[in-house]
Structure formats: structure tokens, C-alpha cells
Short mmCIF file of C-alpha atoms in Angstrom, two decimals:
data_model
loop_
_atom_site.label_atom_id
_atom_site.label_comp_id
_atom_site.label_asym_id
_atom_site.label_seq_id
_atom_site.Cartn_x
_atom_site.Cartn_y
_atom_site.Cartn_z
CA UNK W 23 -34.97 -10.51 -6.24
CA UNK W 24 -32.69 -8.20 -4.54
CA UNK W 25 -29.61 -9.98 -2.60
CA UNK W 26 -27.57 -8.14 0.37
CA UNK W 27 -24.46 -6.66 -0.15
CA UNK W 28 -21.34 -7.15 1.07
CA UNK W 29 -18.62 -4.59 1.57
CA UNK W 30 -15.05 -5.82 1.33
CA UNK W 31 -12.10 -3.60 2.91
CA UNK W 32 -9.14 -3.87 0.63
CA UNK W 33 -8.68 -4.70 -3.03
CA UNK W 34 -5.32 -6.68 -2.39
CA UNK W 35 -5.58 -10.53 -3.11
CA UNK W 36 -7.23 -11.40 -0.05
CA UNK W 37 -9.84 -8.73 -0.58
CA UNK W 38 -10.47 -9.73 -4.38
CA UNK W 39 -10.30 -13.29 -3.17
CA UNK W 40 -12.99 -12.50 -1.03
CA UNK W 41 -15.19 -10.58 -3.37
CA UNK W 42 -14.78 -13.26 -6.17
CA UNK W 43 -16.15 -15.75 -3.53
CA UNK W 44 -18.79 -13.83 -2.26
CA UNK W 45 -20.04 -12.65 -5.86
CA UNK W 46 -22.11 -15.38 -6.44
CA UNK W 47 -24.32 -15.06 -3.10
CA UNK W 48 -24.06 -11.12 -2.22
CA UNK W 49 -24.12 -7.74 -4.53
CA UNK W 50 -20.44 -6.74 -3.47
CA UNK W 51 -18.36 -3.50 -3.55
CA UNK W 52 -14.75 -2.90 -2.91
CA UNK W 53 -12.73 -0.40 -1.21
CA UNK W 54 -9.82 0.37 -1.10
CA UNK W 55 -7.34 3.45 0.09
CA UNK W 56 -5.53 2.83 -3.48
CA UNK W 57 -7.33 3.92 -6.99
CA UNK W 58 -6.48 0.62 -8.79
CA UNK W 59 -6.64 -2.88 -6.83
CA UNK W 60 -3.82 -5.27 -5.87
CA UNK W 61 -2.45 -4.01 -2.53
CA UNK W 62 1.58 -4.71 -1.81
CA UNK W 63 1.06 -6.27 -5.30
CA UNK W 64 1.35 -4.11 -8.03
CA UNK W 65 -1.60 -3.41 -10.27
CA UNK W 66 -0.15 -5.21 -13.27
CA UNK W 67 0.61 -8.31 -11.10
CA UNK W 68 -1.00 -11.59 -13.25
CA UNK W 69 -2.75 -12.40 -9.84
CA UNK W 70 -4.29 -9.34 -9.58
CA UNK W 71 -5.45 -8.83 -13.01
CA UNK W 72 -6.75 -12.11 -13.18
CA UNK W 73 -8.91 -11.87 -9.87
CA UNK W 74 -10.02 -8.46 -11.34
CA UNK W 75 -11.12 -10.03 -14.36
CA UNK W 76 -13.18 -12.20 -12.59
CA UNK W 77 -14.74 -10.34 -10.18
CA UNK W 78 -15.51 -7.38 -12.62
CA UNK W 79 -17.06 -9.91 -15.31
CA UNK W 80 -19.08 -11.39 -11.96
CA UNK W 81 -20.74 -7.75 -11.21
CA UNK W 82 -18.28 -6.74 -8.47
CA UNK W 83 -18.49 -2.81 -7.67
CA UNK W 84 -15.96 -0.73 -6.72
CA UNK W 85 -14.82 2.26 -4.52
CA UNK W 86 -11.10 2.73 -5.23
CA UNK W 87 -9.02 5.48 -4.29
CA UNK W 88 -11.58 5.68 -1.27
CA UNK W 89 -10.47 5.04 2.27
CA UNK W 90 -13.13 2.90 4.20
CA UNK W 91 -13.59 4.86 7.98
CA UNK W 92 -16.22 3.64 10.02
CA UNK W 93 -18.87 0.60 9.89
CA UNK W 94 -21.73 0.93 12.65
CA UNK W 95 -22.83 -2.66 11.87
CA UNK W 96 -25.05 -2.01 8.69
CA UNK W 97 -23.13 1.07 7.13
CA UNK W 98 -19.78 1.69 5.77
CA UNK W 99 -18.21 5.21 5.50
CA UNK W 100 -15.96 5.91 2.60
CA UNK W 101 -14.03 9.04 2.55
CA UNK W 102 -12.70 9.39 -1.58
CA UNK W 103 -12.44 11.71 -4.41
CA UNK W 104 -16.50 12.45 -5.04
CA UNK W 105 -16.58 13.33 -1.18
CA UNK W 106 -18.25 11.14 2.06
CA UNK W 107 -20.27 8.15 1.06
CA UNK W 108 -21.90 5.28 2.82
CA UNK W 109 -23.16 1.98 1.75
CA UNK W 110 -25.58 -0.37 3.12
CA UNK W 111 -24.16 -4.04 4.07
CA UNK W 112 -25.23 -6.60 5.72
CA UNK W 113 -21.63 -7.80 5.79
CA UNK W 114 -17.89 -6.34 5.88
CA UNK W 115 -15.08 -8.75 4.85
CA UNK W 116 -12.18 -6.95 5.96
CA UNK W 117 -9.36 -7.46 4.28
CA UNK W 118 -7.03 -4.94 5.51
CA UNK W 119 -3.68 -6.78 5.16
CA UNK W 120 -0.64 -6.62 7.52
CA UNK W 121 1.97 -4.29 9.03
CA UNK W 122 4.67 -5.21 11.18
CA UNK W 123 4.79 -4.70 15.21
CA UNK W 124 5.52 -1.23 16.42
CA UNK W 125 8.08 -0.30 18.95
CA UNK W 126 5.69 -0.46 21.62
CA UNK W 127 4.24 -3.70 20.74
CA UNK W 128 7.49 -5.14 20.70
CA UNK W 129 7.56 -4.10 23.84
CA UNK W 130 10.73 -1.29 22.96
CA UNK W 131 10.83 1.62 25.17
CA UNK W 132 12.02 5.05 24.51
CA UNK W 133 11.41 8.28 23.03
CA UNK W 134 9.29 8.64 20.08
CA UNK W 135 12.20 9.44 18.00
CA UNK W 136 12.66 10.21 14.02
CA UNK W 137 14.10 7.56 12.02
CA UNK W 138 12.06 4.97 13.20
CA UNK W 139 10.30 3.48 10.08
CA UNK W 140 7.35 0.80 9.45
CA UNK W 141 8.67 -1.33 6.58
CA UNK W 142 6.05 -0.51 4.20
CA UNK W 143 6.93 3.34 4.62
CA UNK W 144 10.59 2.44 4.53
CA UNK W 145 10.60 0.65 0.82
CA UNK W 146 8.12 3.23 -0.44
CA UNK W 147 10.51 5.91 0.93
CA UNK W 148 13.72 4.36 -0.10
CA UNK W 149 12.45 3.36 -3.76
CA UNK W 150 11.29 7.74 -3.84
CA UNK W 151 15.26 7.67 -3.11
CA UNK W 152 15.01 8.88 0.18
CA UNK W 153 18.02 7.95 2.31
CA UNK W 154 16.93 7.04 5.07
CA UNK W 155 19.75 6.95 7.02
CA UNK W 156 23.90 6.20 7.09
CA UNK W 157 23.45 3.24 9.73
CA UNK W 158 20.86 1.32 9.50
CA UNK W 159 19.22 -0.66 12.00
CA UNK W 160 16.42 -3.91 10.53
CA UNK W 161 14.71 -5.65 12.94
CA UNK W 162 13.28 -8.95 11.58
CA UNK W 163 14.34 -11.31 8.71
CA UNK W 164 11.38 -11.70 6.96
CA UNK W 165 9.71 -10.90 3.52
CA UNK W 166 9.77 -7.02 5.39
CA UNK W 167 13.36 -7.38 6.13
CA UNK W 168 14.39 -8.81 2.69
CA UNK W 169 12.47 -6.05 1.22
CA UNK W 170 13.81 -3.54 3.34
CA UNK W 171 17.29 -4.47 2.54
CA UNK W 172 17.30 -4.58 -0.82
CA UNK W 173 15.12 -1.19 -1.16
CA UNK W 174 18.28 0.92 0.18
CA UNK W 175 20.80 -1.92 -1.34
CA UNK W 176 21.73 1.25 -3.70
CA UNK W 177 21.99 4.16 -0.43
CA UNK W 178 25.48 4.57 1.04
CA UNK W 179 24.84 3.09 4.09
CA UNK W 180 25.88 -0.08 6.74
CA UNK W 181 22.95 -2.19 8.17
CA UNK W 182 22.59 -4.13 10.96
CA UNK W 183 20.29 -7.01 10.94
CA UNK W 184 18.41 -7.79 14.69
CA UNK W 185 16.42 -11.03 13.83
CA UNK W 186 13.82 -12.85 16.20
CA UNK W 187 14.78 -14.37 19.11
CA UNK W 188 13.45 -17.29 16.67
CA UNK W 189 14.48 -16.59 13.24
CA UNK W 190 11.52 -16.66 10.98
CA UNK W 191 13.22 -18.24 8.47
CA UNK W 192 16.53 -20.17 9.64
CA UNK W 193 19.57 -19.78 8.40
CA UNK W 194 19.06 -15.43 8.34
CA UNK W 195 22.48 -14.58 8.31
CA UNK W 196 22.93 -15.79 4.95
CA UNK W 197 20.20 -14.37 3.46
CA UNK W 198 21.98 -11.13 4.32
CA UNK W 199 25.13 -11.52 3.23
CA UNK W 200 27.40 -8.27 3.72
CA UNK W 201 25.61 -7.27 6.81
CA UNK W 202 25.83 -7.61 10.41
CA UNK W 203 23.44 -9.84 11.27
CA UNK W 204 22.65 -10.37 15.07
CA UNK W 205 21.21 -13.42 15.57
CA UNK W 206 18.77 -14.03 18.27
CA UNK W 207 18.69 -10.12 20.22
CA UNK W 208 15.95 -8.42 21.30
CA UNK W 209 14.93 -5.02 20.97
CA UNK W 210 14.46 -3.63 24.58
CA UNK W 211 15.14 0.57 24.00
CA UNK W 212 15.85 3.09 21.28
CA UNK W 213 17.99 5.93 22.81
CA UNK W 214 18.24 9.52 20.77
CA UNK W 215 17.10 13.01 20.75
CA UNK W 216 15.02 14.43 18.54
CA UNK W 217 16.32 11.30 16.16
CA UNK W 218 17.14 7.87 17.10
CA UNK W 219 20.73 7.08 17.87
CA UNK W 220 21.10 3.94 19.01
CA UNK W 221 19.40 0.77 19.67
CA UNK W 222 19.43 -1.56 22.57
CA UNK W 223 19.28 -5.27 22.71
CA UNK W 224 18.98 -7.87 24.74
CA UNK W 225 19.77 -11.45 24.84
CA UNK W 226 19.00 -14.03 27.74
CA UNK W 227 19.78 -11.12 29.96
CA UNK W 228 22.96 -9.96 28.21
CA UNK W 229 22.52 -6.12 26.76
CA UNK W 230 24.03 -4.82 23.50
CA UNK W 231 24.21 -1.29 22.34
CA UNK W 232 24.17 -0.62 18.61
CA UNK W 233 24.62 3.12 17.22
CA UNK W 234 22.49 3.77 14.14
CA UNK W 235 20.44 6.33 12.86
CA UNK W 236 17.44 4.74 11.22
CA UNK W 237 15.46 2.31 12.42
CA UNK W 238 13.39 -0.23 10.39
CA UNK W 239 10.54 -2.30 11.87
CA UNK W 240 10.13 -5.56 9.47
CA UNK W 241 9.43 -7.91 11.94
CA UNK W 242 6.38 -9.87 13.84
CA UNK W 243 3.31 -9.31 11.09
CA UNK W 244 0.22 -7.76 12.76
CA UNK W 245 -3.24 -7.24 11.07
CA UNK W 246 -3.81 -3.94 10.08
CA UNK W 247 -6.78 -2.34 11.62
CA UNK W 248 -7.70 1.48 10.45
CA UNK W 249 -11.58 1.00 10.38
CA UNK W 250 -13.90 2.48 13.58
CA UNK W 251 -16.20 0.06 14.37
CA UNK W 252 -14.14 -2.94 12.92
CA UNK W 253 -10.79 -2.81 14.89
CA UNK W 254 -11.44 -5.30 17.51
CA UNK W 255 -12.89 -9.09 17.06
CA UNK W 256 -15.08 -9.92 17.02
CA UNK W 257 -17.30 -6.68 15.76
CA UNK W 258 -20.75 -6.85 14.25
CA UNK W 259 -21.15 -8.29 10.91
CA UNK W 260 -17.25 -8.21 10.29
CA UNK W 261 -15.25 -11.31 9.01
CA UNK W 262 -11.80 -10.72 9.01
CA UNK W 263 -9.52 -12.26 6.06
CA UNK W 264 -5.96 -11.20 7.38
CA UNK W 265 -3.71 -14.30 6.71
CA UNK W 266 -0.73 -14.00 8.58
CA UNK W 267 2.29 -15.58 7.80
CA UNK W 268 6.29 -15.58 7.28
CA UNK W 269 5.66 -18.03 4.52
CA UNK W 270 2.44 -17.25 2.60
CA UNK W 271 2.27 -16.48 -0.77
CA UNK W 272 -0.54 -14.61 -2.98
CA UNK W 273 -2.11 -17.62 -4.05
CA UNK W 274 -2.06 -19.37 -0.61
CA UNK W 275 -3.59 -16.05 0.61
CA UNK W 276 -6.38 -16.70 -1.55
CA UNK W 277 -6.92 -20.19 -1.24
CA UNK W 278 -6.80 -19.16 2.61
CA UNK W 279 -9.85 -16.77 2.36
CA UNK W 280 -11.81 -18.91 -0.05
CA UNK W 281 -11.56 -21.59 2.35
CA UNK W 282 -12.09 -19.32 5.40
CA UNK W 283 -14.33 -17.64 4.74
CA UNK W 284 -17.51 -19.85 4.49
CA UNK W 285 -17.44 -20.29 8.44
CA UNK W 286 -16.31 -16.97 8.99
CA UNK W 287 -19.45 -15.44 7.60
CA UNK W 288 -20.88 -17.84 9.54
CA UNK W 289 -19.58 -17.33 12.68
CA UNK W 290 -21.22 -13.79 12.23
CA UNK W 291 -24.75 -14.62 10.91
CA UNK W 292 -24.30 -16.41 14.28
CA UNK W 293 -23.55 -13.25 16.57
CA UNK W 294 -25.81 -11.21 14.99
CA UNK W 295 -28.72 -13.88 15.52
CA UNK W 296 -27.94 -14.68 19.01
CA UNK X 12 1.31 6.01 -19.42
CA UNK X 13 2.03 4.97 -15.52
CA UNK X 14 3.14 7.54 -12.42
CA UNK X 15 4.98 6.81 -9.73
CA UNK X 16 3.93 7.84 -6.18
CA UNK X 17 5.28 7.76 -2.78
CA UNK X 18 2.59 4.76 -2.35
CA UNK X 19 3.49 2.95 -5.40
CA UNK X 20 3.60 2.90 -9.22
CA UNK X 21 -0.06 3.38 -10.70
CA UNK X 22 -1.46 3.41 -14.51
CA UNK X 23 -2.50 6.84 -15.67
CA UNK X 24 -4.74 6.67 -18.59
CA UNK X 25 -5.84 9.73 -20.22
CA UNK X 26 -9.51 10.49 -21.28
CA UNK X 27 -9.20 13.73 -23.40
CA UNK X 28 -6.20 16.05 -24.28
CA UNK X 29 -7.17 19.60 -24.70
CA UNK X 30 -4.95 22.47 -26.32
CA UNK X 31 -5.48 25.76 -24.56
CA UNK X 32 -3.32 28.72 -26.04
CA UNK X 33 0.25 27.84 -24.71
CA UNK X 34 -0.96 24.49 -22.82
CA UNK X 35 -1.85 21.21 -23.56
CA UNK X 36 -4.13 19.31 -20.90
CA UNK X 37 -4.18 16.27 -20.28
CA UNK X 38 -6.99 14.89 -18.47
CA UNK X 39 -7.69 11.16 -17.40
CA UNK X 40 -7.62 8.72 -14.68
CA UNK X 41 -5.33 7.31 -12.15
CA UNK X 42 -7.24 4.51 -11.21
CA UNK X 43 -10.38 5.36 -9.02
CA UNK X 44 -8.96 9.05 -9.38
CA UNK X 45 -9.88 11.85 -11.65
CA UNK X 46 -5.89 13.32 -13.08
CA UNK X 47 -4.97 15.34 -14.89
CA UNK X 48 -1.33 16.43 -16.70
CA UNK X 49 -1.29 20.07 -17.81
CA UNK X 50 1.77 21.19 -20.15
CA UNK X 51 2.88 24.70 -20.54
CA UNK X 52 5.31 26.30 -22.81
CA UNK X 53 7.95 26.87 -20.00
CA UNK X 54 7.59 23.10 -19.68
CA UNK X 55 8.48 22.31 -23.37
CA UNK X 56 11.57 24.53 -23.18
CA UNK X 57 12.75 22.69 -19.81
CA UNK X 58 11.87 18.31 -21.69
CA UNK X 59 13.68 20.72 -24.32
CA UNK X 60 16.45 20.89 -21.91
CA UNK X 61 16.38 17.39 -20.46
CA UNK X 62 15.76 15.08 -23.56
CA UNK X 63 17.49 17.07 -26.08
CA UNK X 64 16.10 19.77 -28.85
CA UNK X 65 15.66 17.33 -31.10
CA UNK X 66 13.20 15.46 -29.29
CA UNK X 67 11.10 18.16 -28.46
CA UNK X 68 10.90 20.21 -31.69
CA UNK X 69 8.33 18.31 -33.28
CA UNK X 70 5.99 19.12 -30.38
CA UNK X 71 7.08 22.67 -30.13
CA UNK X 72 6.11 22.52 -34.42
CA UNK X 73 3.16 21.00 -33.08
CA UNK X 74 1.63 23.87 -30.61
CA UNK X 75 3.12 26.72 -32.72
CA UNK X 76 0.69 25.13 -35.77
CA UNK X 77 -2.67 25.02 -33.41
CA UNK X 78 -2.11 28.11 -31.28
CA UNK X 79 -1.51 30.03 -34.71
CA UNK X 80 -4.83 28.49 -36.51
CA UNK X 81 -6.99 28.31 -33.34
CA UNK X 82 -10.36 29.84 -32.82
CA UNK X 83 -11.66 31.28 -30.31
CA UNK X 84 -12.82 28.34 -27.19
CA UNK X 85 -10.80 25.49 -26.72
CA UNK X 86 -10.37 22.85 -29.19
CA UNK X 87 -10.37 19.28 -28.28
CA UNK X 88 -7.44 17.08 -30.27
#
């Protein structure tokens, strides 16, 4: 007897969290941008390889190193290597992952200047030794920040550290010592031209100007949504596994979506019947 | 064998290495991705340069022996 299949956005731990789960109940197939699996994990990560293991030995397909475009409620679009391919689903588990706030949504005004850098594209720049700039800017202090700062710890360069008006964490200032840290300010403008220049802050009314030439955004996680037809909730036949938080780790990510996901795929059996 | 990227650090593990005249190819997989490493004669002159002769003599020796003996058609190693 045939069973449905489920297609699962991301190969990361909540995506191969996901697929393990749903293995024993749905014919299931992976995507992911990346041609191996793990996400901000590296391949070789013992989480990853171990969900891998699993879900390969329980019959798990997969489409890496193919990006996942557009789901019109029974069809996914992959874009990869062999070409454009779609696959029949009666359910997409996104698993997308996070990215931090941009300027806008942190509700920063300006020009869209250079020099203003997502984390992610930050470290991955920075560890391709790409200096990214002489004065730094981070705004956050959390896993993004921390990762930030030690990815140009080795560039010739001074950083500033804006944290949240609540510090994710506590205590950030020592958790970068040698830097400025400015606890508590807002980011209200980036000024520049052509290339950001300076930064402006705000606290309880009070405005600070900061000069620096690169920006990094590490703060306030937001899920990542790249797929038409599965960007908004809810969508049809999507359950979303994006755990956010300051704090989680891999294997609370998983436990998250295991435990998750049993009323989120129900909560869309239920849309699609009503 | 692993590669590093501008989106991270991925296994590369090769398939089948051809020898070509001059060139070695290396062909395999980066993942979900077909790759593929291709090695010309300039190239051994220049890891020459960069890890020292000494390192790279026996693979000169190497592609002097097979380009001299080959036949016609590639050969597969």
C-alpha cells in the first residue's frame, strides 16, 4: 500500500528531526539549498550524522544541493543540479531555520547602504577572510553576535557591541570583553553614502552617534521564509518547525519538532478538511 | 578530501580519476553535487612552487610515466 509523502524544507536538525519522525507514517524527501545535510551545523557534526543515519536506514529520500521554490498546496518546486523538478506531497514540513531581523524590521531607517551584513553572511565572509570592515558595528549579543565576534577576532579592526534594549543573555558586556559594549541602545538610523558610516542609537529618548563602517545584524531571530506559497501562516498543507530561541540547542531543537510536530500536522489535516 | 566554500566547508569525494595527456581529472561529488577537480601541468609546476619540489616530483614522475606509455583514448587509473 502506497503512503503520502511528505516534503521537508531543510536538512538542518530540525528538518532531519522532522523527517526521522515522519518516516514511519509518510514516504519523505528532503531538500535542502546545501548538497550534504546539517544546516549552520557542519556536515560532520555527531548530531547530524547520527540523524542521517537514521533517517537514511528508515527510507528517507533526498534532494540536496536543490533549493525548494514554490509549493501550490500539493507540489513542491526544486530548482538543483539535474534542472526543475517537482514532487507530489500531501505535506511540507518546513524547516527553514532562522536569520536575524533586518534593518527595516528593526525598525532602522536609512539608506540602503554597503556594509550592512546579516550574521550568517558576515561569519561566512569573515572565515573566506574578508575584512569586513575597520570599525565594526554588532547589534545583538546572542549566539549571532558571539559568532560574529569571534569570526573577525583575527581582522584589524575595533567593534562596538549595541545589545537589546533587554540583553538576551545578561551580563553581555562580559561576554565581550575588549569591546565597547553599549548596553541597552537602540538602533534608530544608519547614516552613509554609498557605504554606511555611522550608526544611530537611541535610548529612552537619549540619541547616540557611533562612526563605523560595517554593520552586523546578529540580533532578534526571525524564521526564515524563501518558499512561494509557504511564507505566510498559516499556508496549505505547511507545518512550520522553526524553533526560535536565544537559548536552544541542537538537541532541544529536535526534541522541539518531535514534540511539535504531531499537532502541527494536525492543525493542517484540519485546514485542509474544513 | 573536503572544500571550503563561501557557504561552508563540504566533503568532496571523488568517483573516478582520469589521466588525459597533460591532465589528471578528478571527478566526484560534493554532496548532492556532481564536481569535479581537473589538474594540468601548469598546475603541477605552481603545488611545485608552493609545497616544495620535493613534494611534487613524485607526481610529476608519475604523469611523465603514463603520458609516455599511453594509448590512444583516455585511460581510467
Amino acid at each position: 500500500m502506497s503512503r503520502d509523502r511528505a516534503a521537508i524544507v531543510g536538512a538542518g536538525i530540525a528538518g532531519l528531526a522532522a523527517a526521522e519522525a515522519l518516516s514511519g507514517t509518510y514516504d519523505v524527501v528532503v531538500y535542502d539549498r546545501l548538497p550534504v545535510p546539517g544546516g549552520v551545523l557542519r556536515f560532520d557534526h555527531p548530531a547530524v550524522t547520527g540523524l542521517e543515519r537514521r533517517c537514511r536506514a528508515a527510507g528517507v529520500s533526498w534532494k540536496l544541493g536543490t533549493t525548494a521554490v514554490r509549493w501550490d498546496g500539493s507540489r513542491l518546486m526544486g530548482v538543483g543540479p539535474g534542472g526543475i523538478c517537482w514532487d507530489d506531497a500531501a505535506l511540507l514540513v518546513y524547516a527553514g531555520g532562522c536569520r536575524p531581523a533586518t534593518l527595516a524590521e528593526l525598525g532602522v531607517t536609512g539608506p540602503r547602504l554597503a556594509g550592512v551584513y546579516p550574521a550568517p553572511v558576515a561569519i561566512h565572509l569573515a572565515e573566506a577572510k574578508v575584512i569586513l570592515g575597520r570599525r565594526v558595528a554588532i547589534i545583538g549579543s546572542g549566539h549571532w553576535a558571539r559568532a560574529s565576534r569571534e569570526a573577525i577576532s583575527g581582522h584589524d579592526c575595533s567593534v562596538t557591541v549595541v545589545t537589546e534594549p533587554e540583553p538576551a543573555c545578561g551580563a553581555s558586556a562580559a561576554r565581550f570583553s575588549g569591546d565597547r559594549v553599549l548596553d541597552g541602545w537602540r538602533p534608530v538610523a544608519v547614516q552613509g553614502v554609498g557605504r554606511v558610516d555611522a550608526l544611530t542609537l537611541d535610548r529612552a529618548g537619549q540619541r547616540y552617534r557611533i562612526s563605523c563602517d560595517a554593520v552586523i545584524l546578529a540580533g532578534s531571530q526571525r524564521p526564515l521564509r524563501n518558499v512561494d506559497g509557504a511564507v505566510t501562516e498559516p499556508a496549505p498543507m505547511v507545518a512550520f518547525v522553526q524553533p526560535l530561541g536565544e537559548h536552544t540547542t541542537h538537541a532541544d531543537v529536535a526534541q522541539q519538532v518531535r514534540e511539535a510536530l504531531p499537532e502541527l500536522i494536525r492543525q493542517t489535516s484540519g485546514r485542509s478538511e474544513a | 578530501m573536503r572544500v571550503s566554500s563561501p557557504v561552508g566547508e563540504f566533503p568532496f569525494e571523488p568517483v573516478t580519476v582520469l589521466i588525459r595527456g597533460d591532465r589528471v581529472r578528478i571527478e566526484g561529488r560534493v554532496g548532492g553535487w556532481p564536481a569535479h577537480v581537473e589538474i594540468e601541468a601548469d598546475d603541477i609546476a605552481r603545488l611545485a612552487r608552493l609545497a616544495g619540489l620535493r613534494a611534487a616530483l613524485p607526481v610529476a614522475g608519475m604523469l611523465a610515466r603514463r603520458s609516455k606509455g599511453r594509448q590512444p583514448g583516455n585511460s581510467h587509473a
